[in-house]
XYZ file of C-alpha atoms in Angstrom:
650
model
C 0.000 0.000 0.000
C 1.308 3.472 -0.813
C 2.113 5.757 2.117
C 1.085 9.314 1.389
C 2.901 10.775 4.392
C 6.161 10.955 2.463
C 4.679 13.369 -0.044
C 2.597 15.484 2.311
C 5.321 17.331 4.165
C 8.881 17.194 5.347
C 7.974 18.859 8.647
C 8.775 17.222 11.981
C 5.568 16.401 13.832
C 5.503 15.947 17.628
C 2.118 14.524 18.479
C 0.248 12.936 21.387
C 1.956 14.857 24.214
C -1.312 15.960 25.765
C -3.560 13.050 24.841
C -1.019 10.241 24.926
C -2.412 8.959 21.632
C -0.265 7.492 18.775
C -1.455 10.068 16.273
C 0.762 8.874 13.377
C -0.565 5.338 13.656
C -4.157 6.513 13.849
C -3.783 8.813 10.813
C -2.158 6.003 8.847
C -5.102 3.706 9.591
C -7.568 6.418 8.654
C -5.718 6.917 5.316
C -5.509 3.193 4.535
C -8.736 3.063 2.556
C -7.759 6.189 0.613
C -4.300 4.797 -0.206
C -5.877 1.661 -1.681
C -7.337 3.883 -4.398
C -3.866 5.290 -5.121
C -2.373 1.793 -5.294
C -5.096 0.785 -7.751
C -4.269 3.751 -9.988
C -0.564 2.831 -9.951
C -1.380 -0.783 -10.759
C -3.553 0.317 -13.674
C -0.664 2.438 -14.930
C 1.672 -0.556 -14.692
C -0.697 -2.664 -16.782
C -0.685 0.073 -19.454
C 3.123 0.233 -19.358
C 3.448 -3.543 -19.695
C 1.081 -3.449 -22.635
C 3.242 -0.858 -24.384
C 6.424 -2.796 -23.591
C 4.898 -5.985 -24.989
C 3.813 -4.313 -28.220
C 7.180 -2.602 -28.673
C 8.930 -5.936 -28.225
C 6.854 -7.396 -31.063
C 7.386 -4.269 -33.183
C 11.123 -4.829 -32.800
C 10.740 -8.443 -33.956
C 8.813 -7.299 -37.034
C 11.441 -4.688 -37.892
C 14.288 -7.158 -37.356
C 12.641 -9.692 -39.698
C 12.174 -7.011 -42.347
C 15.706 -5.638 -42.028
C 17.358 -9.040 -42.097
C 15.475 -10.650 -44.998
C 13.101 -8.372 -46.874
C 14.959 -5.222 -47.977
C 17.075 -4.679 -51.059
C 19.987 -3.756 -48.760
C 19.516 -6.668 -46.366
C 22.766 -8.604 -45.705
C 23.832 -10.757 -48.652
C 23.742 -13.991 -46.658
C 20.099 -13.448 -45.602
C 18.683 -11.283 -48.405
C 15.455 -12.839 -49.744
C 14.453 -10.180 -52.289
C 17.439 -10.411 -54.630
C 17.321 -12.998 -57.370
C 20.547 -14.642 -56.205
C 18.712 -16.051 -53.182
C 16.863 -18.565 -55.382
C 19.684 -19.990 -57.412
C 19.733 -23.706 -58.089
C 23.427 -23.582 -58.995
C 26.781 -22.383 -57.718
C 29.669 -20.959 -59.738
C 33.358 -21.319 -58.934
C 36.106 -19.191 -60.491
C 39.722 -20.239 -60.998
C 40.793 -16.619 -60.424
C 38.511 -15.009 -57.886
C 40.987 -12.136 -57.469
C 40.030 -11.066 -60.982
C 36.387 -12.075 -61.379
C 33.603 -13.822 -59.480
C 30.162 -14.874 -60.676
C 26.859 -15.782 -59.053
C 24.265 -18.038 -60.628
C 20.752 -16.601 -60.736
C 17.623 -18.687 -61.329
C 17.795 -20.094 -64.851
C 21.600 -20.006 -65.185
C 22.989 -22.734 -67.458
C 25.199 -25.352 -65.833
C 28.597 -26.265 -67.279
C 31.997 -24.765 -68.027
C 32.392 -21.219 -69.319
C 35.219 -18.772 -69.942
C 35.462 -15.024 -69.443
C 38.348 -13.146 -71.064
C 38.817 -9.851 -69.211
C 40.286 -7.232 -71.546
C 39.566 -4.074 -69.607
C 38.334 -3.132 -66.138
C 35.793 -0.337 -65.752
C 37.295 2.690 -64.042
C 36.431 6.239 -63.145
C 38.066 9.367 -64.493
C 41.115 10.300 -62.436
C 43.607 13.071 -61.780
C 46.827 11.611 -60.382
C 48.887 14.402 -58.874
C 52.635 14.822 -58.860
C 54.706 14.974 -55.702
C 53.735 18.060 -53.701
C 56.218 20.922 -53.809
C 58.481 20.979 -50.764
C 57.201 22.685 -47.688
C 59.102 25.731 -46.485
C 60.736 26.318 -43.121
C 61.570 29.989 -42.610
C 63.447 32.202 -40.185
C 63.361 35.999 -40.308
C 66.664 37.816 -40.801
C 67.155 41.505 -39.870
C 70.049 43.937 -40.054
C 70.308 43.739 -36.294
C 70.973 40.008 -36.202
C 72.669 39.268 -39.519
C 76.067 39.354 -37.878
C 75.092 36.480 -35.655
C 75.355 34.062 -38.575
C 78.975 34.842 -39.337
C 80.960 31.654 -39.214
C 78.071 29.537 -37.918
C 76.788 26.210 -39.219
C 73.575 24.179 -39.508
C 73.099 20.479 -38.851
C 70.820 19.061 -41.564
C 69.957 15.364 -41.531
C 72.932 14.901 -39.210
C 75.347 16.695 -41.559
C 77.077 19.947 -40.588
C 76.703 22.653 -43.230
C 78.751 25.837 -42.881
C 77.041 29.200 -43.164
C 80.359 30.885 -43.955
C 81.494 34.451 -43.459
C 79.213 37.423 -44.073
C 80.923 40.693 -44.974
C 79.848 44.109 -46.287
C 76.791 45.156 -48.241
C 73.192 45.791 -47.200
C 70.824 43.265 -45.648
C 69.693 41.869 -48.990
C 73.264 41.426 -50.191
C 74.309 39.813 -46.932
C 71.387 37.417 -47.135
C 72.331 36.561 -50.714
C 75.780 35.662 -49.434
C 74.346 33.405 -46.716
C 72.079 31.650 -49.221
C 74.917 31.142 -51.664
C 77.264 29.848 -48.966
C 74.771 27.331 -47.595
C 73.720 26.054 -51.034
C 77.348 25.689 -52.123
C 78.114 23.652 -49.020
C 74.960 21.520 -49.431
C 76.135 20.583 -52.927
C 79.461 19.426 -51.507
C 77.722 16.730 -49.459
C 76.380 13.885 -51.678
C 73.843 12.897 -49.014
C 72.264 16.375 -49.163
C 72.940 17.483 -52.728
C 69.716 17.706 -54.717
C 67.500 17.094 -51.699
C 67.019 20.672 -50.563
C 68.137 24.218 -51.151
C 67.985 27.526 -49.327
C 66.537 30.686 -50.813
C 65.928 34.304 -49.863
C 62.232 34.973 -49.356
C 60.708 38.466 -49.105
C 56.886 38.130 -49.057
C 56.331 41.881 -48.636
C 58.758 43.073 -51.289
C 61.879 43.431 -49.159
C 60.792 44.907 -45.836
C 60.867 41.477 -44.206
C 63.483 38.961 -45.273
C 63.528 35.248 -44.565
C 65.986 32.454 -44.956
C 63.785 29.708 -46.409
C 64.510 26.000 -46.811
C 62.884 24.296 -49.783
C 62.631 20.537 -50.186
C 63.478 19.184 -53.623
C 63.401 15.409 -53.899
C 63.776 13.627 -50.583
C 60.707 12.671 -48.593
C 62.131 13.914 -45.308
C 64.707 16.595 -44.620
C 65.147 17.736 -41.037
C 67.014 20.732 -39.656
C 67.993 19.556 -36.190
C 70.090 22.438 -34.877
C 71.930 25.646 -35.595
C 75.492 25.753 -34.276
C 77.374 28.885 -33.344
C 80.978 29.557 -34.284
C 83.581 30.446 -31.707
C 83.260 34.128 -32.514
C 79.492 34.564 -32.655
C 77.142 34.834 -29.709
C 73.740 34.734 -31.396
C 72.237 32.441 -34.019
C 68.843 32.134 -32.289
C 67.070 33.527 -35.334
C 67.136 30.004 -36.785
C 65.699 28.419 -33.646
C 62.155 28.299 -35.041
C 63.191 25.771 -37.693
C 65.166 23.460 -35.460
C 63.857 19.896 -35.147
C 61.320 20.445 -37.905
C 60.844 18.214 -40.927
C 60.145 19.171 -44.518
C 58.216 15.923 -45.016
C 54.671 16.438 -46.367
C 51.812 14.625 -44.637
C 48.027 14.887 -44.384
C 48.537 17.168 -41.376
C 50.810 19.590 -43.261
C 49.406 23.107 -43.393
C 48.666 24.498 -46.847
C 50.654 27.622 -45.991
C 53.727 25.407 -45.600
C 53.256 24.430 -49.241
C 53.472 28.076 -50.242
C 49.750 28.219 -51.056
C 48.105 31.626 -50.751
C 44.916 32.174 -48.826
C 41.536 32.869 -50.450
C 42.278 31.345 -53.855
C 39.784 28.974 -55.521
C 40.042 25.627 -57.246
C 37.254 24.211 -59.409
C 36.554 20.535 -60.046
C 34.348 19.598 -63.007
C 32.750 16.173 -63.489
C 29.850 15.057 -65.732
C 27.212 16.082 -63.180
C 28.579 19.628 -62.792
C 31.266 21.783 -61.193
C 32.152 22.551 -57.589
C 34.343 25.379 -56.289
C 36.536 25.140 -53.195
C 37.991 28.235 -51.507
C 41.469 27.754 -50.048
C 42.089 28.453 -46.366
C 45.851 28.131 -46.053
C 45.691 27.856 -42.266
C 44.122 24.422 -42.775
C 45.833 21.106 -43.494
C 45.953 18.822 -46.516
C 43.330 16.606 -44.841
C 41.128 19.648 -44.222
C 41.358 20.441 -47.942
C 40.221 16.897 -48.760
C 37.246 17.361 -46.417
C 36.428 20.699 -48.050
C 36.417 19.028 -51.468
C 34.039 16.350 -50.203
C 31.683 18.966 -48.714
C 31.644 21.232 -51.780
C 28.228 21.556 -53.444
C 27.897 20.652 -57.124
C 26.490 23.638 -58.994
C 23.254 24.861 -57.426
C 22.183 21.414 -56.241
C 22.348 20.073 -52.697
C 24.576 17.199 -53.850
C 28.156 17.267 -52.613
C 31.300 15.961 -54.263
C 31.501 13.233 -51.616
C 28.868 11.218 -53.472
C 30.682 11.663 -56.790
C 34.446 11.539 -56.212
C 37.100 9.854 -54.081
C 40.011 12.000 -52.885
C 43.156 10.558 -51.357
C 46.610 11.640 -50.264
C 49.484 9.155 -50.336
C 52.204 9.788 -47.788
C 54.325 7.267 -49.694
C 54.316 9.230 -52.953
C 53.344 12.534 -51.274
C 50.706 13.205 -53.891
C 46.974 13.852 -54.165
C 44.576 11.996 -56.431
C 40.921 12.615 -57.303
C 38.765 9.966 -58.996
C 35.084 9.764 -59.934
C 33.111 7.123 -58.073
C 31.075 6.312 -61.183
C 32.879 4.272 -63.804
C 32.603 4.126 -67.576
C 33.914 5.811 -70.697
C 31.532 8.729 -70.197
C 33.312 9.772 -66.996
C 35.613 12.813 -67.165
C 37.265 15.090 -64.625
C 39.060 18.412 -64.988
C 40.494 21.023 -62.646
C 40.818 24.779 -62.850
C 41.398 27.631 -60.436
C 41.544 31.365 -59.868
C 45.338 30.994 -59.748
C 46.859 28.073 -61.635
C 49.918 28.169 -59.382
C 47.680 26.793 -56.618
C 47.038 23.643 -58.662
C 50.745 23.363 -59.365
C 51.624 23.582 -55.676
C 49.030 20.887 -54.966
C 50.594 18.691 -57.630
C 47.400 18.921 -59.704
C 48.658 21.278 -62.395
C 50.239 20.614 -65.785
C 52.384 17.774 -64.496
C 49.422 15.771 -63.181
C 48.162 12.730 -65.095
C 44.511 13.001 -66.182
C 42.711 9.887 -67.427
C 39.127 9.465 -68.592
C 36.921 6.666 -67.342
C 36.860 3.288 -69.067
C 34.245 0.601 -69.698
C 34.604 -3.004 -68.638
C 35.302 -5.148 -71.714
C 35.062 -8.941 -71.590
C 34.501 -11.825 -73.984
C 32.214 -14.541 -72.616
C 32.050 -18.115 -73.852
C 28.972 -19.632 -72.121
C 28.484 -23.374 -71.410
C 28.132 -25.353 -74.643
C 29.037 -22.430 -76.922
C 31.814 -22.674 -79.469
C 32.641 -18.981 -79.678
C 32.905 -15.956 -77.431
C 30.692 -12.877 -77.387
C 32.098 -9.442 -76.614
C 30.383 -7.590 -73.768
C 31.057 -3.953 -72.864
C 29.539 -2.320 -69.771
C 30.103 0.935 -67.903
C 30.440 -0.864 -64.554
C 32.310 -3.908 -63.290
C 29.092 -5.572 -62.133
C 26.565 -6.789 -64.687
C 24.152 -9.631 -65.428
C 24.234 -11.702 -68.629
C 22.002 -14.752 -69.207
C 21.093 -15.191 -65.525
C 24.693 -14.951 -64.358
C 25.822 -11.987 -62.260
C 29.453 -11.109 -63.018
C 31.683 -8.998 -60.765
C 35.135 -7.839 -61.898
C 37.563 -6.769 -59.176
C 38.004 -3.021 -59.747
C 41.651 -3.173 -58.638
C 42.549 -6.051 -60.984
C 45.337 -5.273 -63.468
C 44.817 -6.882 -66.886
C 48.011 -8.434 -68.251
C 46.842 -9.188 -71.815
C 44.732 -6.319 -73.105
C 44.636 -7.768 -76.639
C 43.327 -11.277 -76.032
C 42.201 -10.745 -72.459
C 43.041 -12.625 -69.260
C 41.075 -15.890 -69.273
C 39.065 -16.820 -66.174
C 37.444 -20.246 -66.155
C 34.059 -20.653 -64.472
C 32.277 -23.860 -63.503
C 28.527 -23.853 -62.853
C 27.066 -26.837 -60.986
C 23.593 -27.664 -59.655
C 23.577 -26.785 -55.949
C 20.549 -25.283 -54.269
C 21.482 -26.001 -50.657
C 22.523 -22.408 -50.018
C 19.122 -21.155 -51.170
C 17.330 -23.841 -49.160
C 19.225 -22.756 -46.049
C 18.242 -19.114 -46.576
C 14.561 -19.970 -46.966
C 14.700 -22.261 -43.922
C 16.284 -19.505 -41.840
C 13.513 -17.084 -42.799
C 10.786 -19.633 -42.068
C 12.314 -20.405 -38.654
C 12.363 -16.731 -37.643
C 8.897 -16.178 -39.104
C 7.487 -19.163 -37.190
C 9.065 -17.951 -33.949
C 7.437 -14.543 -34.388
C 4.038 -16.005 -35.293
C 4.124 -18.293 -32.251
C 5.095 -15.387 -30.007
C 2.202 -13.245 -31.243
C -0.274 -16.111 -30.969
C 0.870 -16.853 -27.408
C 0.428 -13.214 -26.417
C -3.032 -12.696 -27.887
C -4.338 -15.999 -26.474
C -2.656 -15.792 -23.051
C -5.089 -15.746 -20.122
C -4.783 -13.139 -17.420
C -3.693 -14.420 -13.997
C -6.000 -12.570 -11.621
C -4.153 -13.930 -8.593
C -1.175 -11.723 -9.425
C -1.408 -7.960 -9.751
C 1.356 -5.367 -10.082
C 3.201 -5.018 -6.791
C 2.571 -2.016 -4.579
C 5.504 -0.034 -3.247
C 5.101 -1.655 0.181
C 4.995 -5.167 -1.287
C 8.040 -4.544 -3.482
C 10.087 -3.266 -0.528
C 9.562 -6.561 1.303
C 10.658 -8.846 -1.587
C 13.959 -9.915 -3.131
C 14.786 -9.221 -6.786
C 14.174 -12.794 -7.944
C 10.850 -12.851 -6.089
C 9.830 -9.587 -7.745
C 10.697 -10.942 -11.197
C 8.810 -14.187 -10.629
C 5.751 -12.291 -9.408
C 5.779 -9.765 -12.256
C 6.186 -12.478 -14.899
C 2.867 -13.879 -13.712
C 1.270 -10.446 -13.345
C 2.173 -9.563 -16.957
C 0.281 -12.532 -18.353
C -2.642 -11.602 -20.562
C -1.813 -7.904 -21.042
C -2.072 -8.378 -24.845
C -4.922 -10.887 -24.831
C -7.239 -10.461 -27.835
C -5.274 -7.450 -29.112
C -7.109 -6.620 -32.339
C -4.193 -4.958 -34.112
C -1.853 -7.907 -33.534
C -4.543 -10.326 -34.650
C -5.094 -8.276 -37.809
C -1.379 -8.270 -38.702
C -1.177 -12.005 -38.040
C -4.156 -12.697 -40.305
C -2.713 -10.503 -43.071
C 0.625 -12.318 -42.982
C -1.065 -15.718 -43.174
C -3.035 -14.579 -46.216
C 0.056 -13.075 -47.846
C 1.861 -16.395 -47.595
C -0.941 -18.677 -48.686
C -2.642 -16.606 -51.401
C -1.388 -17.554 -54.855
C 0.994 -15.389 -56.898
C -0.574 -15.242 -60.338
C 2.563 -14.334 -62.305
C 4.601 -17.192 -60.768
C 2.447 -20.014 -62.110
C 3.311 -22.105 -59.056
C 2.124 -22.380 -55.445
C 4.023 -22.636 -52.162
C 2.832 -26.175 -51.590
C 4.224 -27.182 -54.996
C 7.718 -26.130 -53.941
C 7.522 -27.841 -50.554
C 6.267 -25.066 -48.240
C 2.908 -25.377 -46.499
C 1.067 -24.711 -43.230
C 0.559 -27.375 -40.584
C -2.654 -29.384 -40.660
C -4.594 -31.606 -38.275
C -3.578 -31.611 -34.617
C -0.340 -29.775 -35.421
C -2.356 -26.807 -36.684
C -3.654 -26.231 -33.146
C -0.155 -26.388 -31.689
C 1.515 -24.342 -34.433
C -1.221 -22.063 -35.786
C -0.241 -20.175 -38.930
C 3.284 -21.556 -38.965
C 5.045 -22.948 -42.027
C 6.746 -26.284 -42.610
C 9.284 -27.168 -45.307
C 9.830 -30.309 -47.337
C 13.551 -29.773 -48.042
C 13.804 -32.337 -50.825
C 10.830 -30.890 -52.653
C 12.138 -27.335 -52.238
C 15.624 -28.306 -53.415
C 14.262 -29.981 -56.534
C 12.038 -26.997 -57.306
C 14.956 -24.572 -57.028
C 17.124 -26.642 -59.354
C 14.389 -27.436 -61.890
C 12.439 -24.155 -62.014
C 14.286 -21.613 -59.908
C 12.884 -18.716 -61.937
C 9.337 -19.632 -60.853
C 10.419 -20.065 -57.229
C 11.980 -16.620 -57.387
C 8.783 -15.110 -58.803
C 6.530 -16.577 -56.131
C 8.610 -14.756 -53.516
C 9.765 -11.571 -55.277
C 7.437 -10.860 -58.244
C 6.628 -7.201 -58.909
C 3.304 -6.403 -60.621
C 3.437 -4.697 -63.996
C 3.128 -0.913 -63.746
C 0.149 -1.026 -66.113
C -1.952 -2.877 -63.491
C -4.089 -0.364 -61.590
C -6.610 -2.624 -59.867
C -5.598 -3.118 -56.214
C -6.656 -6.769 -56.066
C -4.891 -7.578 -59.314
C -1.728 -5.876 -58.062
C -1.841 -7.956 -54.898
C -2.375 -11.168 -56.877
C 0.760 -10.440 -58.926
C 2.972 -9.413 -56.000
C 5.518 -11.858 -54.571
C 5.002 -13.293 -51.085
C 7.997 -11.619 -49.457
C 7.066 -8.256 -50.946
C 3.567 -8.693 -49.501
C 4.980 -9.520 -46.069
C 7.355 -6.540 -46.204
C 4.441 -4.259 -47.056
C 2.389 -5.621 -44.142
C 5.256 -5.090 -41.688
C 5.865 -1.630 -43.124
C 2.230 -0.641 -42.632
C 2.195 -1.963 -39.076
C 5.621 -1.408 -37.545
C 7.695 0.939 -39.728
C 5.655 3.774 -41.254
C 4.864 6.680 -38.926
C 1.142 5.950 -39.223
C 1.613 2.187 -38.889
C -1.115 0.557 -36.806
C 1.230 -0.713 -34.100
C 3.348 2.451 -34.061
C 0.277 4.651 -33.642
C -0.748 2.459 -30.759
C 2.515 1.867 -28.857
C 5.249 3.863 -30.606
C 8.851 2.705 -30.968
C 11.999 3.907 -29.235
C 14.196 6.106 -31.416
C 11.418 7.110 -33.827
C 9.041 10.071 -33.939
C 6.267 7.752 -32.751
C 7.973 7.175 -29.388
C 6.250 10.159 -27.770
C 3.199 10.461 -30.045
C 1.152 7.312 -29.664
C -2.059 6.239 -27.990
C -0.534 4.334 -25.071
C 1.953 7.086 -24.212
C -0.979 9.505 -24.041
C -2.762 7.070 -21.719
C 0.339 6.878 -19.521
C 0.615 10.667 -19.402
C -3.042 10.975 -18.428
C -2.614 8.329 -15.741
C 0.454 10.134 -14.395
C -1.576 13.335 -14.119
C -4.360 11.489 -12.320
C -1.850 9.937 -9.884
C -0.298 13.352 -9.213
C -3.722 14.830 -8.517
C -4.613 11.900 -6.263
C -1.356 12.323 -4.327
C -2.182 15.982 -3.732
C -5.720 15.137 -2.717
C -4.565 12.504 -0.239
C -1.875 14.804 1.134
C -4.541 17.428 1.810
C -6.762 14.862 3.519
C -3.887 13.563 5.626
C -3.067 17.119 6.693
C -6.718 17.622 7.625
C -6.566 14.579 9.929
C -3.407 15.871 11.598
C -5.042 19.272 12.099
C -8.027 17.552 13.710
C -5.774 15.773 16.196
C -3.835 18.999 16.751
C -7.068 20.717 17.811
C -7.768 17.827 20.167
C -4.284 18.291 21.635
C -4.962 22.004 22.069
C -8.304 21.347 23.763
C -6.690 18.782 26.038
C -3.927 21.233 26.942
C -6.517 23.888 27.798
C -8.481 21.447 29.924
C -5.320 20.353 31.705
C -4.425 23.980 32.353
C -7.864 24.697 33.822
C -7.701 21.598 35.951
C -4.292 22.624 37.230
C -5.531 26.121 38.054
C -8.544 24.762 39.888
C -6.350 22.411 41.877
C -4.116 25.300 42.832
C -7.089 27.346 43.978
C -8.490 24.538 46.104
C -5.074 23.749 47.503
C -4.466 27.321 48.654
C -7.482 27.191 50.979
């Protein structure tokens, strides 16, 4: 039983001093009948909650079944809507690194040959090695003397700066540059790998000594050494221990790229412009390319191109995701030097897309037939071919021969169908059990007082019994169950074959009462049907009605079983206005907070809150009544004491 005293007040009551009565106990007994009403409201709320939980559990099962088996993007090993699921044959390839094939219903058995002459590819810009990054140190008239006689240690090699004499700052800096470069050339381990140059970005006011990488991947300036006569070479300290190696984290400014310039990428679907922010890195530039909008559309380049940076070759590449000879890619910019510094200028290699070209000799044929497609995946004569996009053809004239062997083998398809039927039967049994389960009136939701006196395992055992029957005779579940039974057993007109003819049927006789609406499989019959008439088996499950059919009944009669089931689940447990979603909602969807049962729970919560307030007021009224009695008793005791004093004084 709920105790309302905890919600009425946090005040400390001292009662019964005058009367000697146990006021708290008496008030609790007086409130007992009222609290029973509150407990009943909480129990009713719990029943509603259990009902929602039960429906959501079944909604999840429906969605899982749909996701696993009935969608075009369901996993390949469980997908029941693609034609490959109903193959009566398997195909093996003697070079699966180059090409694989999958038999579809109706594929001819026997040996075949595929000569791969060309792999389909996208258009691509392959960049040259990025220009060396620059490490700079500012030189001023005030510190130029500090370099006299000093040296640098580059990749572990000491390079003399040499003497600096006479002239202005620019002339002195020219001398330093010349001295260092001359000494770099004297060391074969450094010669040709880097050079030093004078850099004046503002026209001469500020002068830098700048190191430029030429050919080596990594050049590191580890220290600047002073000579015996100099006391200051700290102006080079900002380049010590820094590498000229280019990586994805290299800043664009270190590549000598100016800020605010634009590059434009053009592909068949349009052009996209990217504005350079030279404070960002190479990886940031790649991300900017991906996020760039194509023309005025909302499409981004991410869906159309692949961009990569190789730290091995230190180069960028951009390739269209679509393949085929119609694919092209070109690059332009507000300053062509930007493209050059990114390795995407004149020196870059630009290639157009290519088609896949093969010659197929099918089983029993004496000659090959040339096939050309824009993608590496295509279907010919009920065989799905897939060329490895990274495969390198060695003989482009005659083609690289791949031998295929197609043999009757429907076990894989049988296993897929069995797996679906098993999960379907489990779900059907679960729903049937719930809608036919009798309520156990001996067990009701526990009150707060009852729960506090029980252990966790006792609570679980009790609630398992109390939950029984919460979904009994649920009309929406019964309706979905009936629709699924009809979808499975109604004929598919365009298939020209029934489920029972391929070895799938419902249980009859006594078993029908134990397994209502469930399916059973005759594996031998199903296997034979797949191997002998796989195309018809495929149609009975996946047929799509002709677009010219407008009559609803006729459309249904020409729709495959699995497509019917998917539609039923969609209309019950997936669409926002699905019957079960409108009723119970589903976690993580918009229906979670906008459904009938959630509204009922909210209303019940409001009623419980109002009842709590009402009972708190009544409890306070009882305490006030006893307080008045205490006051009256105190007054009477005071009068009695006064009277006794008066009588005693005489």
